[in-house]
């Protein structure tokens, strides 16, 4: 029996595949490689020393998705596949609704057809909108602020309806806070297209000399230093949370949402100094206007995941920064061309960050 991982070549998907293989699961990956690279698949095998089936298939292609279930004995699905850029979703709402919602409908229809009813869904803390108090627990009111967030919220609701229609389904809705970091091999990590939208890849690209300086979006928030506060979580901790959720859905029925965060908030300026300390690199920055739609503060109450999934994040901010940096230094162009030894003129402690061979 195998676990189907949709979007398994992506940032969180690839790290989860490594944890699944290391834990002895058989996996089958589906990815359309629109926002990911086939090289990630090779590297998952390189890290784990294991091979697995990977299909270059779009979830919208019902016939091909059906073939995966015909060819493999799928017992459960971890569903990462989806478009995820907030800003882009505002300009391309139909693309986001079609891809994320219809893709999920095709997946669930096929699962139903093959009597596979265990699903771990990649949701997001974005479903809390702009909460007024902290920490955020799973019973907070839900709200979407953009089409991307609305797709996550709508999919959560669709999965609830599915369970109401058939109580033999078992679904975990995992609401991620801010994943950063990378596998400590330096072989897989976040590989954004073009200029990064998110803080950590932006910081690492400044540190490696690809971007000139970081723009800190606002310093007038009601936070300790005026910059925005988020709950950053190591992607390997996040991946481990998926294995715990998989065990949970395998042994029960129902639909449950879980926050996957650390419960701690760090400001943008604290992240800059944590990164400088971990990497030995300076990160020049300037304060610019706040980004429209950004919350001042966002951090999780992770107690439900601890109690019900027996999961808690264990990696600290220093490990998150070190691992993000190692990935960036070893792969200055992401997966595009693997550079074994990268000599940055700015590097002070570079030997720490070369790919382990
Ligand atoms: O160049 C940058 C990028 C970000 N920030 C700030 O850094 C923090 C984190 O921003 P970012 O990394 O973009 O994450 P979020 O805006 O918190 O959004 C992430 O977290 C959400 C869930 O909470 C998800 O819905 C989104 O997809 C995901 O990108 C915020 O205070 C931003 O204002 C900067 O100051 N400069």
PDB file of C-alpha atoms in Angstrom, residues 190-214 275 281-284 324-325 327-329 331-334 344 346:
ATOM      1  CA  UNK A 190      12.415  26.428  -1.171  1.00  0.00           C
ATOM      2  CA  UNK A 191      12.902  27.394  -4.817  1.00  0.00           C
ATOM      3  CA  UNK A 192      10.650  30.374  -5.562  1.00  0.00           C
ATOM      4  CA  UNK A 193      10.042  31.528  -9.135  1.00  0.00           C
ATOM      5  CA  UNK A 194      11.516  34.970  -9.777  1.00  0.00           C
ATOM      6  CA  UNK A 195      11.798  37.492  -6.958  1.00  0.00           C
ATOM      7  CA  UNK A 196      10.605  35.898  -3.722  1.00  0.00           C
ATOM      8  CA  UNK A 197       7.422  37.156  -2.062  1.00  0.00           C
ATOM      9  CA  UNK A 198       8.230  35.608   1.297  1.00  0.00           C
ATOM     10  CA  UNK A 199      10.616  36.893   3.899  1.00  0.00           C
ATOM     11  CA  UNK A 200      13.165  34.092   4.332  1.00  0.00           C
ATOM     12  CA  UNK A 201      13.954  33.398   0.665  1.00  0.00           C
ATOM     13  CA  UNK A 202      14.256  37.153   0.189  1.00  0.00           C
ATOM     14  CA  UNK A 203      16.730  37.396   3.087  1.00  0.00           C
ATOM     15  CA  UNK A 204      18.843  34.479   1.801  1.00  0.00           C
ATOM     16  CA  UNK A 205      18.953  35.961  -1.705  1.00  0.00           C
ATOM     17  CA  UNK A 206      20.159  39.279  -0.286  1.00  0.00           C
ATOM     18  CA  UNK A 207      22.781  37.460   1.780  1.00  0.00           C
ATOM     19  CA  UNK A 208      24.050  35.502  -1.225  1.00  0.00           C
ATOM     20  CA  UNK A 209      24.288  38.685  -3.306  1.00  0.00           C
ATOM     21  CA  UNK A 210      21.420  38.040  -5.733  1.00  0.00           C
ATOM     22  CA  UNK A 211      19.296  40.896  -4.356  1.00  0.00           C
ATOM     23  CA  UNK A 212      20.608  44.198  -3.095  1.00  0.00           C
ATOM     24  CA  UNK A 213      18.699  44.772   0.112  1.00  0.00           C
ATOM     25  CA  UNK A 214      15.658  43.620   2.025  1.00  0.00           C
ATOM     26  CA  UNK A 275      19.788  35.127  10.212  1.00  0.00           C
ATOM     27  CA  UNK A 281      26.452  37.485   6.807  1.00  0.00           C
ATOM     28  CA  UNK A 282      25.135  41.033   6.888  1.00  0.00           C
ATOM     29  CA  UNK A 283      21.634  41.599   5.521  1.00  0.00           C
ATOM     30  CA  UNK A 284      21.274  45.229   4.462  1.00  0.00           C
ATOM     31  CA  UNK A 324      17.786  28.086   4.910  1.00  0.00           C
ATOM     32  CA  UNK A 325      21.251  29.523   4.355  1.00  0.00           C
ATOM     33  CA  UNK A 327      20.288  25.457   0.938  1.00  0.00           C
ATOM     34  CA  UNK A 328      20.748  28.921  -0.607  1.00  0.00           C
ATOM     35  CA  UNK A 329      24.543  28.732  -0.664  1.00  0.00           C
ATOM     36  CA  UNK A 331      21.933  26.087  -4.687  1.00  0.00           C
ATOM     37  CA  UNK A 332      22.245  29.775  -5.580  1.00  0.00           C
ATOM     38  CA  UNK A 333      19.917  29.190  -8.532  1.00  0.00           C
ATOM     39  CA  UNK A 334      17.619  26.759  -6.786  1.00  0.00           C
ATOM     40  CA  UNK A 344      30.659  33.512  -2.434  1.00  0.00           C
ATOM     41  CA  UNK A 346      30.718  37.527   0.941  1.00  0.00           C
TER      42      UNK A 346
END
